[in-house]
Amino acid sequence: MSINILGGLAKGFSLVTPHDSITRPTSVLLKRRLFDYFQSFNGYDFIDICAGSGSIGLEAISRGAESACFIELNPKAYKVLQLNLKEFNKKYGEFNLKTSKLDFEKWLKQFFQDYKAYSDEKKSSFILFFDPPYEKVQLYEKFFKILKENSFSGIAVVEACRQKTMKLEEFNQKFGEPDRNYQQGTSFLYLYDYN
């Protein structure tokens, strides 16, 4: 199975994906609606957490993001991710792409140590895209807790499922009303703008 970049410099670029049982790619419709909302990612630094193939972070780079960091713990998915980034840079030039095989909690804790020293403008340039296994509700809880504890002031986009994670109303009560939301089938993307 392959996924294509939808827009920007690398439109049509084909990515290899990990085996279906390892990751669950974001649907084309949800991805398109999210990226059409931003149009350009100039001035943003994109962090793709639970990155899988890296398709979301590379879509942001294709549309002008200053940098992208990809966090993926699964060794098989991480290998596919590295292959995709290597092929992307080979075809389109050297971009500021970083990877980490750390658990996302550990990575975020390290990230926020540096984040505290950034200017307000730099702090607000970060977009965190979080797409863990839908059924692991505790991961969503940890993610939002870390953002709150560190006074995050960028944008967070979270993907979840009404059946496997929780109903929309419950999600809203637990984590707050989003600034924007996109839905397809049982999946949804919530965008929180903390600026």
GROMACS .gro file of C-alpha atoms in nm:
model
  195
    1MET     CA    1   0.000   0.000   0.000
    2SER     CA    2   0.118   0.355  -0.071
    3ILE     CA    3   0.003   0.705   0.019
    4ASN     CA    4   0.055   1.015  -0.194
    5ILE     CA    5   0.135   1.373  -0.092
    6LEU     CA    6  -0.177   1.579  -0.177
    7GLY     CA    7  -0.038   1.928  -0.242
    8GLY     CA    8   0.257   2.165  -0.257
    9LEU     CA    9   0.607   2.107  -0.386
   10ALA     CA   10   0.592   1.727  -0.357
   11LYS     CA   11   0.234   1.677  -0.479
   12GLY     CA   12   0.192   1.319  -0.600
   13PHE     CA   13   0.503   1.187  -0.420
   14SER     CA   14   0.435   0.827  -0.321
   15LEU     CA   15   0.518   0.702   0.029
   16VAL     CA   16   0.568   0.344   0.140
   17THR     CA   17   0.346   0.253   0.438
   18PRO     CA   18   0.407   0.006   0.721
   19HIS     CA   19   0.197  -0.310   0.735
   20ASP     CA   20  -0.171  -0.240   0.814
   21SER     CA   21  -0.149  -0.411   1.153
   22ILE     CA   22   0.129  -0.171   1.264
   23THR     CA   23  -0.019   0.169   1.179
   24ARG     CA   24  -0.344   0.326   1.061
   25PRO     CA   25  -0.295   0.606   0.808
   26THR     CA   26  -0.505   0.923   0.835
   27SER     CA   27  -0.779   0.915   0.570
   28VAL     CA   28  -0.727   1.122   0.255
   29LEU     CA   29  -1.045   1.323   0.319
   30LEU     CA   30  -0.946   1.421   0.675
   31LYS     CA   31  -0.593   1.504   0.564
   32ARG     CA   32  -0.718   1.714   0.273
   33ARG     CA   33  -0.959   1.912   0.491
   34LEU     CA   34  -0.693   1.984   0.751
   35PHE     CA   35  -0.429   2.094   0.500
   36ASP     CA   36  -0.674   2.296   0.291
   37TYR     CA   37  -0.754   2.494   0.606
   38PHE     CA   38  -0.389   2.598   0.651
   39GLN     CA   39  -0.306   2.637   0.281
   40SER     CA   40   0.056   2.735   0.355
   41PHE     CA   41   0.277   2.617   0.639
   42ASN     CA   42   0.536   2.892   0.599
   43GLY     CA   43   0.666   2.991   0.942
   44TYR     CA   44   0.548   2.671   1.113
   45ASP     CA   45   0.752   2.390   1.268
   46PHE     CA   46   0.562   2.062   1.240
   47ILE     CA   47   0.588   1.771   1.485
   48ASP     CA   48   0.432   1.442   1.371
   49ILE     CA   49   0.378   1.225   1.681
   50CYS     CA   50   0.308   0.854   1.622
   51ALA     CA   51   0.423   0.936   1.269
   52GLY     CA   52   0.392   0.597   1.097
   53SER     CA   53   0.494   0.651   0.733
   54GLY     CA   54   0.552   1.024   0.793
   55SER     CA   55   0.281   1.128   0.546
   56ILE     CA   56   0.138   1.407   0.764
   57GLY     CA   57   0.472   1.571   0.844
   58LEU     CA   58   0.590   1.542   0.482
   59GLU     CA   59   0.262   1.695   0.363
   60ALA     CA   60   0.341   1.994   0.589
   61ILE     CA   61   0.697   2.018   0.449
   62SER     CA   62   0.561   1.996   0.095
   63ARG     CA   63   0.339   2.295   0.176
   64GLY     CA   64   0.617   2.512   0.317
   65ALA     CA   65   0.680   2.414   0.682
   66GLU     CA   66   1.018   2.531   0.812
   67SER     CA   67   1.096   2.193   0.969
   68ALA     CA   68   0.937   1.861   1.061
   69CYS     CA   69   1.015   1.616   1.340
   70PHE     CA   70   0.877   1.262   1.327
   71ILE     CA   71   0.829   1.060   1.647
   72GLU     CA   72   0.773   0.685   1.597
   73LEU     CA   73   0.841   0.412   1.852
   74ASN     CA   74   0.757   0.098   1.650
   75PRO     CA   75   1.084  -0.034   1.496
   76LYS     CA   76   0.922  -0.159   1.173
   77ALA     CA   77   0.729   0.164   1.119
   78TYR     CA   78   1.043   0.364   1.204
   79LYS     CA   79   1.238   0.182   0.933
   80VAL     CA   80   0.968   0.268   0.673
   81LEU     CA   81   0.961   0.629   0.799
   82GLN     CA   82   1.338   0.667   0.751
   83LEU     CA   83   1.313   0.525   0.399
   84ASN     CA   84   1.039   0.774   0.307
   85LEU     CA   85   1.234   1.073   0.444
   86LYS     CA   86   1.549   0.964   0.261
   87GLU     CA   87   1.361   0.931  -0.070
   88PHE     CA   88   1.184   1.264  -0.013
   89ASN     CA   89   1.511   1.452   0.045
   90LYS     CA   90   1.673   1.272  -0.250
   91LYS     CA   91   1.398   1.391  -0.482
   92TYR     CA   92   1.325   1.742  -0.350
   93GLY     CA   93   1.646   1.860  -0.184
   94GLU     CA   94   1.764   1.863   0.175
   95PHE     CA   95   1.488   1.966   0.416
   96ASN     CA   96   1.507   2.008   0.792
   97LEU     CA   97   1.369   1.663   0.882
   98LYS     CA   98   1.443   1.494   1.213
   99THR     CA   99   1.334   1.159   1.353
  100SER     CA  100   1.314   1.012   1.701
  101LYS     CA  101   1.246   0.656   1.811
  102LEU     CA  102   1.160   0.769   2.164
  103ASP     CA  103   0.834   0.714   2.348
  104PHE     CA  104   0.634   1.032   2.279
  105GLU     CA  105   0.611   1.123   2.650
  106LYS     CA  106   0.989   1.118   2.689
  107TRP     CA  107   1.030   1.310   2.364
  108LEU     CA  108   0.778   1.579   2.466
  109LYS     CA  109   0.941   1.621   2.806
  110GLN     CA  110   1.277   1.682   2.635
  111PHE     CA  111   1.114   1.913   2.380
  112PHE     CA  112   0.954   2.128   2.651
  113GLN     CA  113   1.289   2.174   2.829
  114ASP     CA  114   1.406   2.365   2.518
  115TYR     CA  115   1.064   2.516   2.450
  116LYS     CA  116   1.070   2.722   2.770
  117ALA     CA  117   1.367   2.923   2.642
  118TYR     CA  118   1.210   3.008   2.304
  119SER     CA  119   1.066   3.349   2.218
  120ASP     CA  120   0.685   3.384   2.222
  121GLU     CA  121   0.688   3.395   1.841
  122LYS     CA  122   0.887   3.070   1.819
  123LYS     CA  123   0.666   2.900   2.080
  124SER     CA  124   0.356   2.973   1.875
  125SER     CA  125   0.515   2.837   1.553
  126PHE     CA  126   0.480   2.472   1.656
  127ILE     CA  127   0.206   2.244   1.530
  128LEU     CA  128   0.183   1.912   1.715
  129PHE     CA  129  -0.003   1.641   1.526
  130PHE     CA  130  -0.097   1.353   1.757
  131ASP     CA  131  -0.237   1.028   1.613
  132PRO     CA  132  -0.192   0.738   1.857
  133PRO     CA  133  -0.373   0.402   1.844
  134TYR     CA  134  -0.739   0.507   1.884
  135GLU     CA  135  -0.817   0.270   2.170
  136LYS     CA  136  -0.531   0.387   2.395
  137VAL     CA  137  -0.722   0.659   2.579
  138GLN     CA  138  -0.445   0.694   2.839
  139LEU     CA  139  -0.213   0.827   2.566
  140TYR     CA  140  -0.453   1.112   2.488
  141GLU     CA  141  -0.474   1.191   2.859
  142LYS     CA  142  -0.094   1.202   2.888
  143PHE     CA  143  -0.062   1.420   2.576
  144PHE     CA  144  -0.306   1.688   2.694
  145LYS     CA  145  -0.163   1.678   3.048
  146ILE     CA  146   0.190   1.749   2.918
  147LEU     CA  147   0.065   2.039   2.703
  148LYS     CA  148  -0.115   2.193   2.999
  149GLU     CA  149   0.175   2.148   3.242
  150ASN     CA  150   0.410   2.323   2.998
  151SER     CA  151   0.176   2.608   2.894
  152PHE     CA  152   0.193   2.512   2.525
  153SER     CA  153   0.102   2.808   2.304
  154GLY     CA  154   0.109   2.662   1.953
  155ILE     CA  155  -0.145   2.446   1.771
  156ALA     CA  156  -0.231   2.085   1.855
  157VAL     CA  157  -0.418   1.858   1.613
  158VAL     CA  158  -0.546   1.529   1.751
  159GLU     CA  159  -0.695   1.235   1.562
  160ALA     CA  160  -0.935   1.002   1.742
  161CYS     CA  161  -1.239   0.780   1.687
  162ARG     CA  162  -1.596   0.804   1.820
  163GLN     CA  163  -1.613   0.425   1.865
  164LYS     CA  164  -1.263   0.327   1.975
  165THR     CA  165  -1.152   0.635   2.171
  166MET     CA  166  -1.468   0.805   2.302
  167LYS     CA  167  -1.776   0.994   2.184
  168LEU     CA  168  -1.731   1.353   2.070
  169GLU     CA  169  -1.923   1.496   2.367
  170GLU     CA  170  -1.705   1.300   2.610
  171PHE     CA  171  -1.387   1.410   2.430
  172ASN     CA  172  -1.502   1.774   2.449
  173GLN     CA  173  -1.572   1.748   2.822
  174LYS     CA  174  -1.244   1.573   2.895
  175PHE     CA  175  -1.004   1.773   2.677
  176GLY     CA  176  -1.190   2.091   2.583
  177GLU     CA  177  -1.387   2.216   2.282
  178PRO     CA  178  -1.172   2.233   1.968
  179ASP     CA  179  -1.130   2.546   1.758
  180ARG     CA  180  -1.198   2.340   1.446
  181ASN     CA  181  -1.308   1.983   1.386
  182TYR     CA  182  -1.322   1.753   1.086
  183GLN     CA  183  -1.502   1.420   1.069
  184GLN     CA  184  -1.517   1.123   0.836
  185GLY     CA  185  -1.698   0.805   0.931
  186THR     CA  186  -1.615   0.742   1.297
  187SER     CA  187  -1.276   0.921   1.280
  188PHE     CA  188  -1.229   1.286   1.367
  189LEU     CA  189  -0.956   1.549   1.379
  190TYR     CA  190  -0.971   1.815   1.650
  191LEU     CA  191  -0.764   2.132   1.614
  192TYR     CA  192  -0.678   2.329   1.929
  193ASP     CA  193  -0.522   2.672   1.882
  194TYR     CA  194  -0.350   2.767   2.208
  195ASN     CA  195  -0.219   3.101   2.076
   0.00000   0.00000   0.00000
